[in-house]
């Protein structure tokens, strides 16, 4: 899943694709580079970010979604707002990525149930400007899957089918670096729930905990660390990875697929391609 933030202020690519023409061009480039899905977002969720009025969010994302979908790209809409999700689906989006997992907008579950689209339910506790106050866990490896299970139950009660749901640990959202690393190291606690798992580690600040330099590496210099996480997450059974730099991470996923195929002793390259196709 390639990231396309049509925002002035996202932490890594904010401002780069803020006008429609540049955003559309970048979306097609992500797809050409090998992204199966392009995730279009119009509201930054970086820690401390303030909410964007829905009208503004719509104006940012809709023309981009429309052009990419018309050009044959599979588009996901990254939004917490039901009205934006609905409008994006009408404009051709075929997946809804909601970082709040339906908690921010009570109408989201109805829209998702009605449209029948695949729905990314990310682990979330509070809006971006408050979330780091909510980074307390008894045991993050149990608490996050537990809270996601409660989301699945509530969404099912509202008519969302389990087959629609993709789970996401929400790296960096109400989490400290040690929480992010623990969740990655125990990805099996999420995959064990039996639903596809999406991992969004790309360029996030927890990756800078790897460096022993006094100041953290800028976001665009975190791609090598991101790629390592992508390979490990894919090898651990992630269904998808959400990334800025598609070519490097596409190769990481292919390495993981080949690795898994190699482990089973199956033929090459057929078995690796099968692993990729099935998201295993
Ligand atoms: N992270 C961001 C935004 N949207 N969606 C999902 N499903 N998972 C994530 O981890 C996630 C997300 C923040 O990163 P960005 O500013 O680079 O888009």
GROMACS .gro file of C-alpha atoms and ligand atoms in nm:
model
  298
    1UNK     CA    1   0.000   0.000   0.000
    2UNK     CA    2   0.159   0.326  -0.115
    3UNK     CA    3   0.102   0.639   0.094
    4UNK     CA    4  -0.032   0.951  -0.074
    5UNK     CA    5  -0.088   1.231   0.176
    6UNK     CA    6  -0.262   1.528   0.016
    7UNK     CA    7  -0.181   1.744   0.316
    8UNK     CA    8   0.038   2.044   0.392
    9UNK     CA    9   0.161   1.896   0.721
   10UNK     CA   10   0.211   1.515   0.726
   11UNK     CA   11   0.535   1.428   0.902
   12UNK     CA   12   0.720   1.280   0.606
   13UNK     CA   13   0.556   1.392   0.280
   14UNK     CA   14   0.350   1.690   0.401
   15UNK     CA   15   0.329   1.962   0.134
   16UNK     CA   16   0.491   1.749  -0.137
   17UNK     CA   17   0.163   1.645  -0.299
   18UNK     CA   18  -0.064   1.920  -0.170
   19UNK     CA   19  -0.207   2.015  -0.510
   20UNK     CA   20  -0.420   1.779  -0.716
   21UNK     CA   21  -0.193   1.753  -1.020
   22UNK     CA   22   0.117   1.659  -0.818
   23UNK     CA   23  -0.081   1.422  -0.599
   24UNK     CA   24  -0.233   1.239  -0.897
   25UNK     CA   25   0.106   1.213  -1.064
   26UNK     CA   26   0.258   1.068  -0.747
   27UNK     CA   27  -0.034   0.823  -0.706
   28UNK     CA   28   0.022   0.684  -1.056
   29UNK     CA   29   0.395   0.664  -0.983
   30UNK     CA   30   0.330   0.463  -0.664
   31UNK     CA   31   0.113   0.219  -0.863
   32UNK     CA   32   0.370   0.195  -1.143
   33UNK     CA   33   0.636   0.121  -0.880
   34UNK     CA   34   0.435  -0.179  -0.762
   35UNK     CA   35   0.186  -0.060  -0.500
   36UNK     CA   36  -0.128  -0.278  -0.515
   37UNK     CA   37  -0.326  -0.007  -0.337
   38UNK     CA   38  -0.273   0.370  -0.313
   39UNK     CA   39  -0.390   0.513   0.020
   40UNK     CA   40  -0.510   0.872  -0.020
   41UNK     CA   41  -0.536   1.087   0.294
   42UNK     CA   42  -0.631   1.451   0.344
   43UNK     CA   43  -0.580   1.492   0.718
   44UNK     CA   44  -0.247   1.454   0.894
   45UNK     CA   45  -0.247   1.221   1.193
   46UNK     CA   46   0.104   1.300   1.315
   47UNK     CA   47   0.126   1.344   1.694
   48UNK     CA   48  -0.018   1.683   1.788
   49UNK     CA   49  -0.199   1.739   1.454
   50UNK     CA   50  -0.526   1.930   1.475
   51UNK     CA   51  -0.841   1.806   1.301
   52UNK     CA   52  -0.918   1.940   0.951
   53UNK     CA   53  -1.274   2.056   0.866
   54UNK     CA   54  -1.451   1.789   0.659
   55UNK     CA   55  -1.510   2.030   0.368
   56UNK     CA   56  -1.136   2.092   0.345
   57UNK     CA   57  -1.057   1.721   0.365
   58UNK     CA   58  -1.308   1.646   0.088
   59UNK     CA   59  -1.166   1.919  -0.135
   60UNK     CA   60  -0.817   1.772  -0.093
   61UNK     CA   61  -0.889   1.405  -0.155
   62UNK     CA   62  -1.188   1.373  -0.389
   63UNK     CA   63  -1.032   1.496  -0.716
   64UNK     CA   64  -0.730   1.276  -0.649
   65UNK     CA   65  -0.936   0.965  -0.570
   66UNK     CA   66  -1.151   1.025  -0.880
   67UNK     CA   67  -0.858   1.057  -1.121
   68UNK     CA   68  -0.659   0.765  -0.982
   69UNK     CA   69  -0.960   0.532  -0.973
   70UNK     CA   70  -1.059   0.634  -1.326
   71UNK     CA   71  -0.703   0.551  -1.433
   72UNK     CA   72  -0.736   0.197  -1.297
   73UNK     CA   73  -0.557   0.239  -0.962
   74UNK     CA   74  -0.702   0.058  -0.660
   75UNK     CA   75  -0.757   0.343  -0.414
   76UNK     CA   76  -0.803   0.332  -0.040
   77UNK     CA   77  -0.932   0.639   0.144
   78UNK     CA   78  -0.751   0.722   0.468
   79UNK     CA   79  -1.012   0.904   0.675
   80UNK     CA   80  -1.186   0.900   1.012
   81UNK     CA   81  -1.494   1.072   0.871
   82UNK     CA   82  -1.793   0.876   0.743
   83UNK     CA   83  -1.898   1.147   0.496
   84UNK     CA   84  -1.548   1.154   0.344
   85UNK     CA   85  -1.542   0.773   0.322
   86UNK     CA   86  -1.881   0.770   0.149
   87UNK     CA   87  -1.787   1.045  -0.098
   88UNK     CA   88  -1.455   0.876  -0.176
   89UNK     CA   89  -1.626   0.543  -0.243
   90UNK     CA   90  -1.869   0.725  -0.473
   91UNK     CA   91  -1.564   0.872  -0.649
   92UNK     CA   92  -1.413   0.525  -0.702
   93UNK     CA   93  -1.227   0.430  -0.382
   94UNK     CA   94  -1.253   0.058  -0.309
   95UNK     CA   95  -1.122   0.043   0.047
   96UNK     CA   96  -1.166   0.250   0.365
   97UNK     CA   97  -0.867   0.299   0.595
   98UNK     CA   98  -0.986   0.442   0.926
   99UNK     CA   99  -0.709   0.503   1.180
  100UNK     CA  100  -0.974   0.527   1.452
  101UNK     CA  101  -1.133   0.191   1.365
  102UNK     CA  102  -1.478   0.351   1.378
  103UNK     CA  103  -1.429   0.525   1.713
  104UNK     CA  104  -1.396   0.883   1.584
  105UNK     CA  105  -1.719   0.896   1.384
  106UNK     CA  106  -2.016   0.688   1.500
  107UNK     CA  107  -2.161   0.689   1.146
  108UNK     CA  108  -1.857   0.518   0.995
  109UNK     CA  109  -1.981   0.164   1.073
  110UNK     CA  110  -2.304   0.226   0.878
  111UNK     CA  111  -2.119   0.355   0.573
  112UNK     CA  112  -1.877   0.062   0.577
  113UNK     CA  113  -2.161  -0.188   0.625
  114UNK     CA  114  -2.362  -0.027   0.341
  115UNK     CA  115  -2.078  -0.003   0.091
  116UNK     CA  116  -1.940  -0.350   0.176
  117UNK     CA  117  -1.586  -0.222   0.112
  118UNK     CA  118  -1.276  -0.369   0.281
  119UNK     CA  119  -1.219  -0.172   0.601
  120UNK     CA  120  -0.889  -0.116   0.783
  121UNK     CA  121  -0.954  -0.106   1.158
  122UNK     CA  122  -0.648   0.044   1.322
  123UNK     CA  123  -0.580   0.037   1.696
  124UNK     CA  124  -0.656   0.389   1.821
  125UNK     CA  125  -0.729   0.545   2.156
  126UNK     CA  126  -0.760   0.922   2.110
  127UNK     CA  127  -0.730   1.205   1.855
  128UNK     CA  128  -0.378   1.293   1.742
  129UNK     CA  129  -0.340   1.601   1.962
  130UNK     CA  130  -0.416   1.390   2.272
  131UNK     CA  131  -0.297   1.041   2.185
  132UNK     CA  132   0.043   1.039   2.350
  133UNK     CA  133  -0.132   1.088   2.687
  134UNK     CA  134  -0.297   0.749   2.630
  135UNK     CA  135   0.017   0.541   2.584
  136UNK     CA  136  -0.028   0.333   2.900
  137UNK     CA  137  -0.062  -0.043   2.876
  138UNK     CA  138  -0.064  -0.333   3.121
  139UNK     CA  139   0.078  -0.552   2.846
  140UNK     CA  140   0.068  -0.394   2.503
  141UNK     CA  141   0.092  -0.731   2.327
  142UNK     CA  142  -0.234  -0.842   2.488
  143UNK     CA  143  -0.407  -0.506   2.526
  144UNK     CA  144  -0.393  -0.405   2.157
  145UNK     CA  145  -0.541  -0.731   2.018
  146UNK     CA  146  -0.796  -0.722   2.303
  147UNK     CA  147  -0.908  -0.371   2.216
  148UNK     CA  148  -0.920  -0.460   1.845
  149UNK     CA  149  -1.138  -0.763   1.927
  150UNK     CA  150  -1.384  -0.533   2.100
  151UNK     CA  151  -1.389  -0.313   1.787
  152UNK     CA  152  -1.460  -0.619   1.570
  153UNK     CA  153  -1.748  -0.718   1.797
  154UNK     CA  154  -1.901  -0.372   1.795
  155UNK     CA  155  -1.859  -0.333   1.419
  156UNK     CA  156  -2.013  -0.677   1.360
  157UNK     CA  157  -2.309  -0.570   1.568
  158UNK     CA  158  -2.347  -0.272   1.335
  159UNK     CA  159  -2.356  -0.486   1.022
  160UNK     CA  160  -1.988  -0.481   0.916
  161UNK     CA  161  -1.892  -0.831   0.799
  162UNK     CA  162  -1.572  -0.983   0.940
  163UNK     CA  163  -1.454  -1.057   0.584
  164UNK     CA  164  -1.440  -0.682   0.528
  165UNK     CA  165  -1.200  -0.617   0.816
  166UNK     CA  166  -0.823  -0.570   0.800
  167UNK     CA  167  -0.652  -0.516   1.137
  168UNK     CA  168  -0.367  -0.273   1.203
  169UNK     CA  169  -0.165  -0.236   1.528
  170UNK     CA  170  -0.148   0.144   1.483
  171UNK     CA  171   0.226   0.190   1.528
  172UNK     CA  172   0.302   0.529   1.683
  173UNK     CA  173  -0.062   0.597   1.776
  174UNK     CA  174  -0.085   0.625   2.156
  175UNK     CA  175   0.233   0.418   2.170
  176UNK     CA  176   0.588   0.469   2.285
  177UNK     CA  177   0.875   0.312   2.086
  178UNK     CA  178   0.894   0.013   2.320
  179UNK     CA  179   0.524  -0.055   2.250
  180UNK     CA  180   0.578  -0.039   1.872
  181UNK     CA  181   0.870  -0.281   1.888
  182UNK     CA  182   0.683  -0.521   2.114
  183UNK     CA  183   0.384  -0.524   1.880
  184UNK     CA  184   0.606  -0.591   1.579
  185UNK     CA  185   0.793  -0.866   1.760
  186UNK     CA  186   0.460  -1.027   1.854
  187UNK     CA  187   0.276  -0.974   1.529
  188UNK     CA  188   0.151  -1.330   1.569
  189UNK     CA  189  -0.077  -1.204   1.851
  190UNK     CA  190  -0.261  -1.011   1.579
  191UNK     CA  191  -0.239  -1.257   1.289
  192UNK     CA  192  -0.375  -1.521   1.528
  193UNK     CA  193  -0.709  -1.337   1.523
  194UNK     CA  194  -0.752  -1.479   1.172
  195UNK     CA  195  -0.799  -1.152   0.984
  196UNK     CA  196  -0.554  -0.983   0.744
  197UNK     CA  197  -0.303  -0.755   0.920
  198UNK     CA  198  -0.169  -0.428   0.779
  199UNK     CA  199   0.151  -0.276   0.923
  200UNK     CA  200   0.228   0.097   0.897
  201UNK     CA  201   0.585   0.153   1.017
  202UNK     CA  202   0.705   0.368   0.727
  203UNK     CA  203   0.949   0.641   0.838
  204UNK     CA  204   0.789   0.661   1.184
  205UNK     CA  205   0.990   0.813   1.464
  206UNK     CA  206   1.022   0.489   1.665
  207UNK     CA  207   1.265   0.377   1.393
  208UNK     CA  208   1.506   0.649   1.504
  209UNK     CA  209   1.553   0.468   1.836
  210UNK     CA  210   1.794   0.248   1.639
  211UNK     CA  211   2.045   0.526   1.584
  212UNK     CA  212   2.297   0.635   1.842
  213UNK     CA  213   2.332   0.987   1.698
  214UNK     CA  214   2.221   1.273   1.929
  215UNK     CA  215   1.951   1.404   1.690
  216UNK     CA  216   1.698   1.172   1.525
  217UNK     CA  217   1.736   1.097   1.152
  218UNK     CA  218   1.501   1.303   0.933
  219UNK     CA  219   1.193   1.114   0.813
  220UNK     CA  220   1.322   1.063   0.458
  221UNK     CA  221   1.636   0.894   0.593
  222UNK     CA  222   1.438   0.618   0.764
  223UNK     CA  223   1.370   0.412   0.452
  224UNK     CA  224   1.637   0.147   0.514
  225UNK     CA  225   1.500   0.080   0.863
  226UNK     CA  226   1.145   0.078   0.721
  227UNK     CA  227   1.246  -0.178   0.461
  228UNK     CA  228   1.392  -0.409   0.726
  229UNK     CA  229   1.068  -0.387   0.925
  230UNK     CA  230   0.868  -0.459   0.609
  231UNK     CA  231   1.062  -0.776   0.534
  232UNK     CA  232   1.027  -0.901   0.891
  233UNK     CA  233   0.657  -0.811   0.910
  234UNK     CA  234   0.585  -0.981   0.578
  235UNK     CA  235   0.779  -1.289   0.689
  236UNK     CA  236   0.573  -1.291   1.012
  237UNK     CA  237   0.252  -1.307   0.809
  238UNK     CA  238   0.143  -0.946   0.754
  239UNK     CA  239  -0.109  -0.912   0.472
  240UNK     CA  240   0.007  -0.566   0.375
  241UNK     CA  241   0.252  -0.291   0.453
  242UNK     CA  242   0.175   0.081   0.421
  243UNK     CA  243   0.481   0.266   0.292
  244UNK     CA  244   0.614   0.584   0.132
  245UNK     CA  245   0.897   0.427  -0.072
  246UNK     CA  246   0.735   0.155  -0.280
  247UNK     CA  247   1.024   0.002  -0.480
  248UNK     CA  248   1.244  -0.078  -0.179
  249UNK     CA  249   0.956  -0.216   0.026
  250UNK     CA  250   0.815  -0.412  -0.268
  251UNK     CA  251   1.151  -0.588  -0.284
  252UNK     CA  252   1.143  -0.647   0.092
  253UNK     CA  253   0.803  -0.818   0.058
  254UNK     CA  254   0.934  -1.026  -0.232
  255UNK     CA  255   1.236  -1.130  -0.026
  256UNK     CA  256   1.004  -1.241   0.254
  257UNK     CA  257   0.788  -1.437   0.009
  258UNK     CA  258   1.093  -1.607  -0.140
  259UNK     CA  259   1.222  -1.680   0.211
  260UNK     CA  260   0.896  -1.844   0.311
  261UNK     CA  261   0.879  -2.041  -0.011
  262UNK     CA  262   1.239  -2.150   0.046
  263UNK     CA  263   1.151  -2.274   0.393
  264UNK     CA  264   0.879  -2.503   0.262
  265UNK     CA  265   1.116  -2.637  -0.003
  266UNK     CA  266   0.864  -2.547  -0.272
  267UNK     CA  267   0.969  -2.468  -0.626
  268UNK     CA  268   1.103  -2.129  -0.728
  269UNK     CA  269   0.973  -1.882  -0.842
  270UNK     CA  270   0.618  -2.022  -0.862
  271UNK     CA  271   0.571  -2.079  -0.489
  272UNK     CA  272   0.702  -1.734  -0.393
  273UNK     CA  273   0.462  -1.572  -0.637
  274UNK     CA  274   0.181  -1.778  -0.489
  275UNK     CA  275   0.275  -1.660  -0.139
  276UNK     CA  276   0.265  -1.301  -0.264
  277UNK     CA  277  -0.068  -1.343  -0.440
  278UNK     CA  278  -0.226  -1.493  -0.131
  279UNK     CA  279  -0.078  -1.227   0.098
  280UNK     CA  280   0.102  -1.491   0.305
  281LIG     N1  281  -0.024   0.579   0.990
  281LIG     C1  282  -0.046   0.705   0.948
  281LIG     C2  283  -0.162   0.736   0.874
  281LIG     N2  284  -0.251   0.640   0.840
  281LIG     N3  285  -0.319   0.416   0.847
  281LIG     C3  286  -0.298   0.290   0.887
  281LIG     N4  287  -0.388   0.195   0.854
  281LIG     N5  288  -0.189   0.254   0.960
  281LIG     C4  289  -0.096   0.345   0.998
  281LIG     O1  290   0.001   0.307   1.066
  281LIG     C5  291  -0.114   0.481   0.958
  281LIG     C6  292  -0.230   0.513   0.881
  281LIG     C7  293   0.052   0.812   0.981
  281LIG     O2  294   0.158   0.810   0.890
  281LIG     P1  295   0.166   0.907   0.759
  281LIG     O3  296   0.158   1.049   0.809
  281LIG     O4  297   0.298   0.876   0.698
  281LIG     O5  298   0.053   0.880   0.665
   0.00000   0.00000   0.00000
